[in-house]
């Protein structure tokens, strides 16, 4: 109920608190319906006019369009039930309006003026209220200032009523404390895994009769999904790269342009800590030598972090001549200096020595050639597009396209699980889903610069292959089923022995301890349900068997650890849960109030007029 109420309340809040903005900024240019005098509905003494409903619909369509929503047409809006949600919001709004009238609630002109002048849609270029912008916006939406200001007055009254109805609602503290204790409780487990190696005898080999019986009993397991028989013609850079000519000089020029990637001088991974004076640098060095401090502490004492002093990979040419001579001559020391730097005397820490390296052109050449060949192949394919498109437009079949060009012909029984060759491309999958019988092939692009066109030949319905075609698959499934059953039975037998007095430690199984496990934790390699089942155990010492595909797990509950009250985590969680529960209670309360109010005063709707208004939208 809370979920449903939350949706309705969000609609109501939109209308109650943001109604004036929706009226001020409406803008599809749809005119007045019967001058606004016609009613699409009534709740007690409050009416819902045709114009109000039309503006609500056009605002919804506009918001969908602006935010990239899926419901940008009236048909889509209706199919999703959003037209009904709009009516429900207006009915709730009218119910509050009726109740306010019955209670003689109203607000003064000063507050109305304040709200109008604060509306962003009525601001000028200086950000202040602009009377001309105000009147122009209202005229564009066929609303007079008097009508609009009365709607603002009603919105303020409704918001006051809403605050009076749900103000001060909060979740009971005892309830949130119970939930926090539940969520923060942890448990300690001991796990033992029973595998095939723990069986007294191995699995027996199945007979043909065993496999055939398993195949017939589990027919649905081997069913192949619906497939699409597709013929395609395609070309990718990889297909023509070997035929692309790359001049040796071009490769050499590229190698020289990137020489810094292939020829690396000797480098050091350095950190540099600079001091304001030579005296301070010398004092720091002396403290290091005396063992009174370390480099990290010196960095911290200077108000810096290791990131601040990190130089990364540094070549000799990146340092002063004097510093480079010392740092690159020393292969033993970790900290050197003080040495001169461009910022003053500094201590240097060497974290690693990176030896010089050189990749000769002969070794780099093949990779460079592949890179250039791929680029040229992409350009060659791009240049083919228009000619291929023309051939298809002239009615060429894919077989002819492959025969007359460099495209290759292929066929595939494509499913959502297909992932080899052309099926590995997302663009092909999207096209395979979209293609319909009788569609003319068109050229489409692949992510690597390739091109393809496809044709749907047949839709193959779901079917189970004959036993003879999938005997190996059936055998694998039979073995997996037998293994699951056997290890499960073995684990159950061990558990029976444990109940009789043997301890888990005496079983000879490899044990795995898991401490402080929370309800939502996941233990690697264990079944997804293992933690949840562990939390269902009542007291320490209780055990349960949890079967899995290749093993069965025995879980023993060792300890139940209560959540820590008053910790930062518990306080934050209690605040979050309290706010969430308070909102749920508020939603339910407001929904109940609205439903009672509507039931008390009655609702009437003119469905014919509503449909007529809907028909005016695209």
XYZ file of C-alpha atoms in Angstrom:
618
model
C 0.000 0.000 0.000
C 2.847 2.352 0.825
C 4.255 2.009 -2.656
C 0.954 2.827 -4.288
C 0.347 5.666 -1.885
C 3.792 7.054 -2.576
C 2.991 7.323 -6.256
C -0.331 9.018 -5.630
C 1.149 11.404 -3.099
C 3.892 12.377 -5.511
C 1.207 13.261 -8.047
C -0.729 15.233 -5.447
C 2.358 17.095 -4.313
C 3.084 18.052 -7.910
C -0.359 19.570 -8.251
C -0.570 21.090 -4.778
C 2.899 22.573 -4.489
C 3.944 23.102 -8.117
C 0.597 23.826 -9.694
C 1.275 27.486 -10.322
C 4.537 26.679 -12.124
C 2.807 24.152 -14.347
C 0.189 26.729 -15.348
C 2.765 29.459 -15.873
C 5.093 27.415 -18.068
C 2.611 25.331 -20.064
C 3.413 25.783 -23.706
C 2.199 23.473 -26.467
C -0.055 26.248 -27.798
C -3.276 24.252 -27.331
C -6.130 26.670 -26.871
C -9.023 26.772 -24.473
C -11.556 23.956 -24.405
C -15.048 25.472 -24.403
C -13.651 28.576 -22.767
C -12.803 26.645 -19.628
C -16.421 26.535 -18.611
C -16.926 22.846 -19.375
C -16.304 20.432 -16.526
C -14.528 17.121 -16.923
C -15.271 16.326 -13.317
C -16.534 17.506 -9.954
C -15.678 16.618 -6.354
C -18.281 18.033 -4.029
C -18.387 21.767 -4.720
C -15.037 21.830 -6.523
C -14.864 21.487 -10.291
C -12.194 20.182 -12.668
C -12.429 22.217 -15.858
C -11.607 21.081 -19.356
C -8.786 23.609 -19.536
C -7.247 22.340 -16.302
C -7.204 18.770 -17.590
C -5.849 19.817 -21.005
C -3.021 21.801 -19.413
C -2.145 18.886 -17.160
C -1.914 16.562 -20.170
C 0.181 18.959 -22.228
C 2.547 19.542 -19.301
C 3.040 15.789 -18.948
C 3.724 15.419 -22.672
C 6.096 18.360 -22.602
C 8.019 17.005 -19.603
C 8.340 13.616 -21.297
C 9.702 15.270 -24.442
C 12.180 17.465 -22.547
C 13.445 14.644 -20.334
C 13.638 11.996 -23.057
C 10.689 10.016 -21.697
C 8.875 7.257 -23.556
C 5.416 8.838 -23.430
C 5.540 11.697 -25.917
C 2.208 10.966 -27.623
C -1.315 10.749 -26.249
C -1.541 7.117 -27.351
C 1.581 6.201 -25.385
C 0.373 8.210 -22.402
C -2.956 6.392 -22.420
C -1.372 2.957 -22.907
C 0.772 3.554 -19.823
C -2.243 4.659 -17.784
C -0.808 8.133 -17.220
C -3.995 9.821 -18.407
C -5.800 8.122 -15.533
C -3.054 9.212 -13.121
C -3.560 12.816 -14.263
C -7.293 12.567 -13.551
C -6.611 11.040 -10.123
C -4.257 13.911 -9.288
C -6.837 16.484 -10.338
C -9.527 14.683 -8.337
C -7.318 14.717 -5.234
C -6.636 18.411 -5.809
C -10.335 19.147 -6.180
C -11.132 17.187 -3.019
C -8.781 19.407 -1.034
C -10.293 22.471 -2.678
C -13.783 21.345 -1.648
C -12.685 20.738 1.926
C -10.977 24.141 2.100
C -14.192 25.783 0.932
C -16.211 23.879 3.517
C -13.781 24.998 6.231
C -13.765 28.601 4.921
C -9.970 28.545 4.557
C -8.333 31.295 2.504
C -5.209 33.461 2.324
C -4.781 37.173 1.799
C -3.832 39.026 -1.349
C -0.361 39.872 -0.021
C 0.677 36.219 0.087
C -0.751 35.610 -3.395
C 1.233 38.548 -4.768
C 4.388 37.252 -3.064
C 3.956 33.809 -4.636
C 3.256 35.251 -8.093
C 6.290 37.554 -7.991
C 8.511 34.649 -6.859
C 7.582 32.445 -9.851
C 10.714 31.968 -12.062
C 8.626 31.854 -15.244
C 7.624 35.479 -14.745
C 11.145 36.899 -14.307
C 12.808 39.357 -16.652
C 16.396 39.243 -17.836
C 17.498 40.830 -14.539
C 15.981 37.959 -12.577
C 13.222 40.086 -11.056
C 9.471 39.875 -11.594
C 8.407 41.307 -14.948
C 4.763 42.385 -15.360
C 4.939 42.118 -19.150
C 6.360 38.572 -19.000
C 3.626 37.681 -16.512
C 0.786 38.947 -18.687
C 2.299 37.531 -21.886
C 2.699 34.033 -20.362
C -0.887 34.018 -19.112
C -2.230 35.262 -22.459
C -0.324 32.509 -24.271
C -2.186 29.977 -22.122
C -5.601 31.640 -22.303
C -5.636 32.539 -18.602
C -6.545 35.939 -17.200
C -4.550 37.373 -14.303
C -7.622 37.100 -12.078
C -8.058 33.404 -12.924
C -4.406 32.650 -12.384
C -4.187 34.522 -9.092
C -7.251 32.678 -7.818
C -5.565 29.370 -8.733
C -2.477 30.491 -6.784
C -4.657 31.293 -3.792
C -6.218 27.811 -3.994
C -2.792 26.158 -4.280
C -1.550 27.915 -1.148
C -4.658 26.883 0.780
C -4.261 23.271 -0.372
C -0.622 23.215 0.689
C -1.622 24.540 4.116
C -4.195 21.772 4.401
C -1.670 19.192 3.346
C 0.768 20.372 6.002
C -1.965 20.237 8.641
C -2.937 16.686 7.652
C 0.499 15.099 7.526
C 2.673 17.518 9.488
C 4.587 16.024 12.378
C 4.155 12.423 11.267
C 7.174 10.296 12.148
C 8.025 6.634 12.587
C 7.942 5.268 16.176
C 11.448 5.217 17.614
C 11.039 1.717 19.066
C 10.135 0.415 15.631
C 13.169 1.972 13.937
C 15.433 0.662 16.714
C 14.128 -2.862 16.101
C 14.777 -2.506 12.377
C 18.283 -1.156 12.966
C 19.060 -4.030 15.326
C 17.827 -6.451 12.665
C 19.867 -4.846 9.888
C 23.110 -4.494 11.884
C 23.113 -7.967 13.419
C 26.031 -10.114 12.213
C 26.734 -13.822 12.502
C 29.749 -16.114 12.596
C 29.621 -19.270 10.490
C 31.757 -22.330 9.925
C 31.416 -23.805 6.427
C 32.362 -27.222 5.071
C 32.099 -28.066 1.394
C 31.287 -31.613 0.279
C 32.542 -32.305 -3.256
C 32.900 -35.296 -5.576
C 36.189 -36.191 -3.928
C 34.309 -36.776 -0.656
C 32.089 -39.488 -2.154
C 32.818 -43.087 -1.160
C 32.448 -44.195 -4.798
C 32.689 -42.218 -7.983
C 29.855 -41.484 -10.359
C 28.921 -44.397 -12.596
C 28.935 -43.981 -16.359
C 25.416 -43.628 -17.774
C 24.001 -46.121 -20.261
C 22.302 -45.004 -23.449
C 19.003 -45.894 -21.791
C 19.866 -43.649 -18.821
C 20.606 -40.726 -21.113
C 17.518 -41.229 -23.250
C 15.318 -41.406 -20.144
C 16.921 -38.232 -18.760
C 16.441 -36.484 -22.117
C 12.754 -37.379 -22.212
C 12.127 -36.413 -18.574
C 13.923 -33.081 -18.917
C 12.926 -32.169 -22.461
C 12.390 -28.478 -21.690
C 15.972 -28.191 -20.420
C 17.329 -28.780 -23.915
C 14.884 -26.574 -25.785
C 16.505 -24.125 -28.165
C 15.015 -20.621 -28.113
C 13.389 -19.004 -31.107
C 16.023 -18.248 -33.716
C 16.189 -15.999 -36.729
C 17.653 -17.491 -39.873
C 19.573 -14.566 -41.355
C 21.666 -14.156 -44.466
C 24.191 -11.343 -44.333
C 26.992 -9.787 -46.352
C 29.754 -8.006 -44.519
C 33.232 -6.566 -44.653
C 35.550 -5.461 -41.842
C 38.999 -3.849 -41.775
C 40.510 -7.154 -40.603
C 39.317 -8.834 -43.815
C 41.289 -6.521 -46.102
C 44.183 -5.358 -43.906
C 46.646 -7.817 -45.414
C 46.005 -6.478 -48.896
C 46.618 -2.847 -47.880
C 50.002 -1.544 -49.003
C 52.012 0.435 -46.409
C 55.258 2.039 -47.581
C 58.314 1.300 -45.454
C 59.212 4.994 -45.236
C 55.773 5.804 -43.799
C 56.346 3.238 -41.068
C 59.801 4.608 -40.331
C 58.470 8.165 -40.135
C 55.776 7.074 -37.670
C 58.370 5.228 -35.605
C 60.550 8.348 -35.416
C 57.540 10.503 -34.495
C 56.932 8.187 -31.547
C 60.554 7.579 -30.679
C 59.952 8.589 -27.050
C 57.648 5.577 -26.695
C 60.227 3.157 -28.060
C 63.465 4.561 -26.643
C 63.279 5.185 -22.913
C 66.266 6.491 -20.913
C 67.016 5.198 -17.437
C 64.480 6.624 -14.980
C 63.787 6.761 -11.280
C 60.488 6.790 -9.422
C 61.181 9.767 -7.157
C 59.666 11.743 -4.324
C 61.085 15.208 -3.576
C 60.672 17.066 -0.290
C 61.761 20.725 -0.593
C 62.825 22.828 2.433
C 62.795 26.630 2.815
C 66.471 26.767 3.751
C 69.647 24.741 3.663
C 69.745 24.703 7.468
C 66.301 23.059 7.707
C 67.210 20.537 5.018
C 70.449 19.646 6.839
C 68.556 19.294 10.136
C 66.043 16.946 8.525
C 68.834 14.845 7.076
C 70.526 14.651 10.464
C 67.264 13.541 12.102
C 66.919 10.827 9.469
C 70.453 9.603 9.970
C 69.940 9.521 13.760
C 66.775 7.435 13.374
C 64.667 10.161 15.027
C 62.207 10.380 12.130
C 61.453 8.991 8.701
C 60.674 10.435 5.298
C 56.898 10.033 5.605
C 56.909 11.898 8.914
C 59.008 14.709 7.452
C 56.455 15.061 4.656
C 53.611 15.161 7.185
C 55.479 17.701 9.364
C 55.688 20.004 6.341
C 51.884 19.860 5.990
C 52.115 17.840 2.781
C 50.998 14.455 1.489
C 52.939 11.858 -0.463
C 50.981 12.874 -3.561
C 52.316 16.412 -3.120
C 55.951 15.267 -3.225
C 55.607 12.527 -5.857
C 57.556 13.205 -9.063
C 56.625 9.910 -10.760
C 58.946 8.593 -13.486
C 61.875 10.999 -13.704
C 64.745 11.031 -16.203
C 68.122 12.645 -15.602
C 67.190 15.489 -17.947
C 64.242 16.359 -15.672
C 66.605 17.256 -12.813
C 69.373 19.757 -12.270
C 72.766 18.528 -13.394
C 74.042 18.332 -9.805
C 71.002 16.379 -8.540
C 70.962 14.058 -11.562
C 74.660 13.254 -11.112
C 74.076 12.075 -7.540
C 70.700 10.365 -7.960
C 71.543 8.420 -11.113
C 74.992 7.389 -9.828
C 73.630 5.872 -6.606
C 71.929 2.481 -6.863
C 72.047 1.601 -3.150
C 70.627 4.485 -1.117
C 66.913 5.091 -0.616
C 67.083 8.755 0.473
C 69.565 11.205 -1.011
C 70.327 14.813 -0.262
C 69.926 17.551 0.537
C 70.445 18.353 -3.147
C 69.733 21.518 -5.073
C 66.464 21.684 -6.970
C 64.647 24.415 -8.846
C 62.634 25.142 -5.686
C 65.460 24.975 -3.144
C 67.348 22.340 -1.145
C 65.482 19.014 -1.147
C 65.626 15.431 0.016
C 64.912 12.814 -2.657
C 63.537 9.332 -2.015
C 64.101 6.680 -4.696
C 61.185 4.232 -4.828
C 62.277 2.261 -7.903
C 64.919 2.158 -10.625
C 63.615 1.793 -14.174
C 66.316 0.643 -16.540
C 66.665 2.167 -19.969
C 64.873 0.343 -22.770
C 64.821 0.442 -26.548
C 62.482 -1.236 -28.992
C 64.165 -1.179 -32.417
C 62.226 -0.353 -35.556
C 62.382 -3.972 -36.687
C 60.391 -5.028 -33.591
C 57.966 -2.090 -33.589
C 57.327 -2.287 -37.339
C 54.656 -5.059 -37.354
C 52.490 -3.287 -34.772
C 52.853 0.035 -36.589
C 51.958 -1.628 -39.875
C 48.819 -3.189 -38.378
C 47.770 0.162 -36.973
C 48.194 2.001 -40.259
C 46.707 -0.853 -42.284
C 43.591 -0.849 -40.112
C 43.186 2.894 -40.552
C 43.580 2.669 -44.326
C 41.223 -0.327 -44.478
C 38.600 1.705 -42.622
C 38.945 4.501 -45.175
C 38.679 2.023 -48.054
C 35.493 0.561 -46.584
C 34.016 4.003 -45.915
C 34.609 4.867 -49.589
C 32.651 1.742 -50.628
C 29.462 2.767 -48.803
C 27.801 4.776 -51.585
C 28.441 2.139 -54.257
C 27.112 -0.635 -52.014
C 24.071 1.448 -51.153
C 23.404 2.032 -54.848
C 23.601 -1.690 -55.609
C 21.070 -2.464 -52.893
C 18.819 0.354 -54.073
C 18.892 -1.155 -57.572
C 17.584 -4.417 -56.122
C 20.789 -6.436 -55.826
C 20.466 -9.502 -53.630
C 23.017 -10.075 -50.872
C 24.399 -13.014 -52.831
C 25.018 -10.715 -55.812
C 26.546 -8.080 -53.533
C 29.058 -10.608 -52.232
C 29.784 -11.847 -55.750
C 30.455 -8.390 -57.194
C 32.320 -6.774 -54.274
C 34.747 -7.680 -51.517
C 31.922 -8.365 -49.073
C 31.669 -11.881 -47.707
C 28.391 -13.812 -47.549
C 27.299 -15.652 -44.403
C 24.294 -17.197 -42.706
C 23.411 -17.535 -39.050
C 20.572 -18.866 -36.916
C 20.725 -15.873 -34.609
C 19.473 -15.809 -31.004
C 20.033 -13.415 -28.127
C 22.828 -15.750 -26.957
C 24.744 -15.655 -30.255
C 28.182 -14.120 -29.858
C 30.526 -15.483 -32.524
C 31.810 -13.721 -35.635
C 29.390 -11.039 -36.791
C 27.040 -11.774 -33.865
C 29.677 -10.317 -31.547
C 28.830 -6.837 -32.859
C 26.067 -4.989 -30.996
C 24.951 -3.302 -34.229
C 24.275 -6.657 -35.842
C 22.251 -7.836 -32.843
C 20.135 -4.684 -32.925
C 19.513 -5.105 -36.642
C 18.722 -8.822 -36.234
C 16.034 -7.987 -33.687
C 14.544 -5.195 -35.792
C 14.495 -6.864 -39.232
C 11.129 -8.082 -40.523
C 10.161 -10.492 -43.262
C 10.177 -8.650 -46.575
C 12.426 -5.788 -45.451
C 14.870 -4.622 -48.089
C 18.517 -4.947 -46.976
C 20.341 -1.722 -46.183
C 23.960 -0.943 -45.422
C 24.745 -0.568 -41.736
C 27.981 0.200 -39.902
C 29.901 -1.932 -37.416
C 31.827 -0.519 -34.464
C 35.252 -1.176 -36.065
C 34.380 0.644 -39.285
C 33.044 -2.414 -41.089
C 29.786 -2.579 -43.063
C 27.032 -5.174 -43.313
C 23.576 -5.791 -44.699
C 21.205 -8.561 -43.685
C 18.003 -10.325 -44.718
C 15.574 -12.310 -42.583
C 15.016 -15.681 -44.230
C 12.944 -17.445 -41.588
C 11.871 -17.345 -37.960
C 12.654 -20.716 -36.420
C 10.277 -21.486 -33.530
C 11.576 -22.885 -30.223
C 12.352 -26.594 -30.520
C 14.129 -29.454 -28.773
C 16.883 -30.970 -30.952
C 16.720 -34.724 -31.571
C 18.493 -36.798 -28.911
C 21.064 -38.034 -31.432
C 22.237 -34.463 -32.128
C 22.861 -33.486 -28.502
C 23.933 -36.750 -26.867
C 27.078 -35.164 -25.383
C 25.067 -32.252 -23.976
C 22.572 -34.670 -22.411
C 25.440 -36.675 -20.925
C 26.947 -33.553 -19.343
C 23.567 -32.553 -17.905
C 22.968 -36.087 -16.597
C 26.348 -36.105 -14.879
C 25.780 -32.662 -13.323
C 22.399 -33.804 -12.020
C 23.856 -36.994 -10.574
C 26.717 -35.093 -8.956
C 24.341 -32.619 -7.315
C 22.224 -35.472 -5.967
C 25.176 -37.565 -4.734
C 27.023 -34.753 -2.932
C 23.741 -33.563 -1.453
C 23.014 -37.042 -0.127
C 26.549 -37.294 1.258
C 26.192 -33.932 3.020
C 22.855 -35.028 4.509
C 24.492 -38.209 5.797
C 27.311 -36.205 7.399
C 24.777 -33.876 8.985
C 22.962 -36.901 10.476
C 26.256 -38.017 12.002
C 26.796 -34.536 13.418
C 23.380 -34.600 15.034
C 24.360 -37.914 16.665
C 27.329 -36.335 18.435
C 30.214 -36.014 15.966
C 31.630 -32.525 15.530
C 32.207 -30.768 12.240
C 35.914 -30.641 13.033
C 35.991 -34.465 13.233
C 34.587 -35.030 9.736
C 37.912 -34.446 7.998
C 36.348 -31.857 5.733
C 38.171 -28.603 5.038
C 36.561 -25.929 7.215
C 36.130 -22.262 6.390
C 35.392 -19.642 9.053
C 33.320 -16.575 8.162
C 33.104 -13.904 10.880
C 30.876 -10.847 11.289
C 28.748 -11.691 8.253
C 25.867 -9.289 7.598
C 22.527 -10.191 6.080
C 23.371 -8.752 2.688
C 26.941 -10.053 2.486
C 28.006 -12.501 -0.190
C 30.615 -15.206 0.405
C 32.734 -15.872 -2.715
C 32.165 -19.268 -4.388
C 29.300 -20.060 -2.005
C 25.662 -20.362 -3.167
C 23.832 -17.032 -3.328
C 21.291 -18.219 -0.748
C 23.860 -19.420 1.785
C 23.975 -16.261 3.924
C 20.190 -15.918 3.939
C 19.798 -19.521 5.044
C 22.416 -19.011 7.735
C 20.364 -16.144 9.147
C 17.334 -18.416 9.364
C 19.047 -20.606 11.957
C 17.785 -19.946 15.471
C 20.765 -20.469 17.756
C 24.514 -21.208 17.773
C 25.240 -24.842 16.988
C 22.378 -25.174 14.500
C 23.413 -26.553 11.097
C 21.936 -26.748 7.619
C 22.889 -28.342 4.268
C 22.811 -26.045 1.246
C 23.046 -27.889 -2.090
C 24.775 -26.343 -5.083
C 25.758 -27.393 -8.608
C 29.102 -29.120 -7.919
C 29.141 -29.245 -4.138
C 26.934 -29.268 -1.074
C 27.715 -26.897 1.777
C 27.274 -27.630 5.454
C 26.828 -24.403 7.417
C 27.110 -24.217 11.204
C 25.997 -21.111 13.074
C 28.711 -20.274 15.633
C 27.599 -16.909 17.047
C 24.903 -14.246 16.768
C 26.407 -10.793 17.208
C 24.002 -7.985 18.102
C 24.387 -4.701 16.239
C 26.279 -1.918 18.005
C 23.838 0.666 19.329
C 24.937 4.268 19.228
C 27.632 3.733 16.592
C 27.836 6.220 13.742
C 26.622 3.548 11.330
C 23.653 2.612 13.540
C 22.653 6.238 14.089
C 22.837 6.988 10.356
C 20.851 3.868 9.505
C 18.202 4.700 12.121
C 17.862 8.195 10.680
C 17.492 6.826 7.156
C 14.959 4.170 8.141
C 13.059 6.660 10.279
C 12.749 9.085 7.373
C 11.737 6.309 4.983
C 9.139 4.840 7.343
C 7.848 8.297 8.214
C 7.349 8.994 4.517
C 5.519 5.679 4.073
C 3.217 6.457 7.000
C 2.638 9.961 5.629
C 1.760 8.534 2.224
C -0.727 6.074 3.701
C -2.274 8.711 5.940
C -2.678 11.231 3.139
C -4.085 8.601 0.785
C -6.595 7.463 3.423
C -7.640 11.060 4.052
C -8.097 11.711 0.341
C -10.070 8.530 -0.216
C -12.341 9.240 2.748
C -12.886 12.803 1.557
C -13.730 11.707 -1.984
C -16.045 8.981 -0.734
C -17.817 11.472 1.518
C -18.505 14.190 -1.057
C -18.707 12.041 -4.216
C -16.938 12.207 -7.590
C -18.409 12.681 -11.057
C -16.421 12.498 -14.305
C -17.421 13.313 -17.885
C -15.582 10.533 -19.745
C -16.882 11.691 -23.136
C -15.375 15.154 -22.681
C -12.119 13.654 -21.389
C -11.863 11.468 -24.505
C -12.646 14.455 -26.712
C -9.807 16.413 -25.109
C -7.435 13.461 -25.483
C -8.262 13.337 -29.194
C -6.916 16.892 -29.613
C -3.387 15.806 -28.743
C -0.990 14.169 -31.215
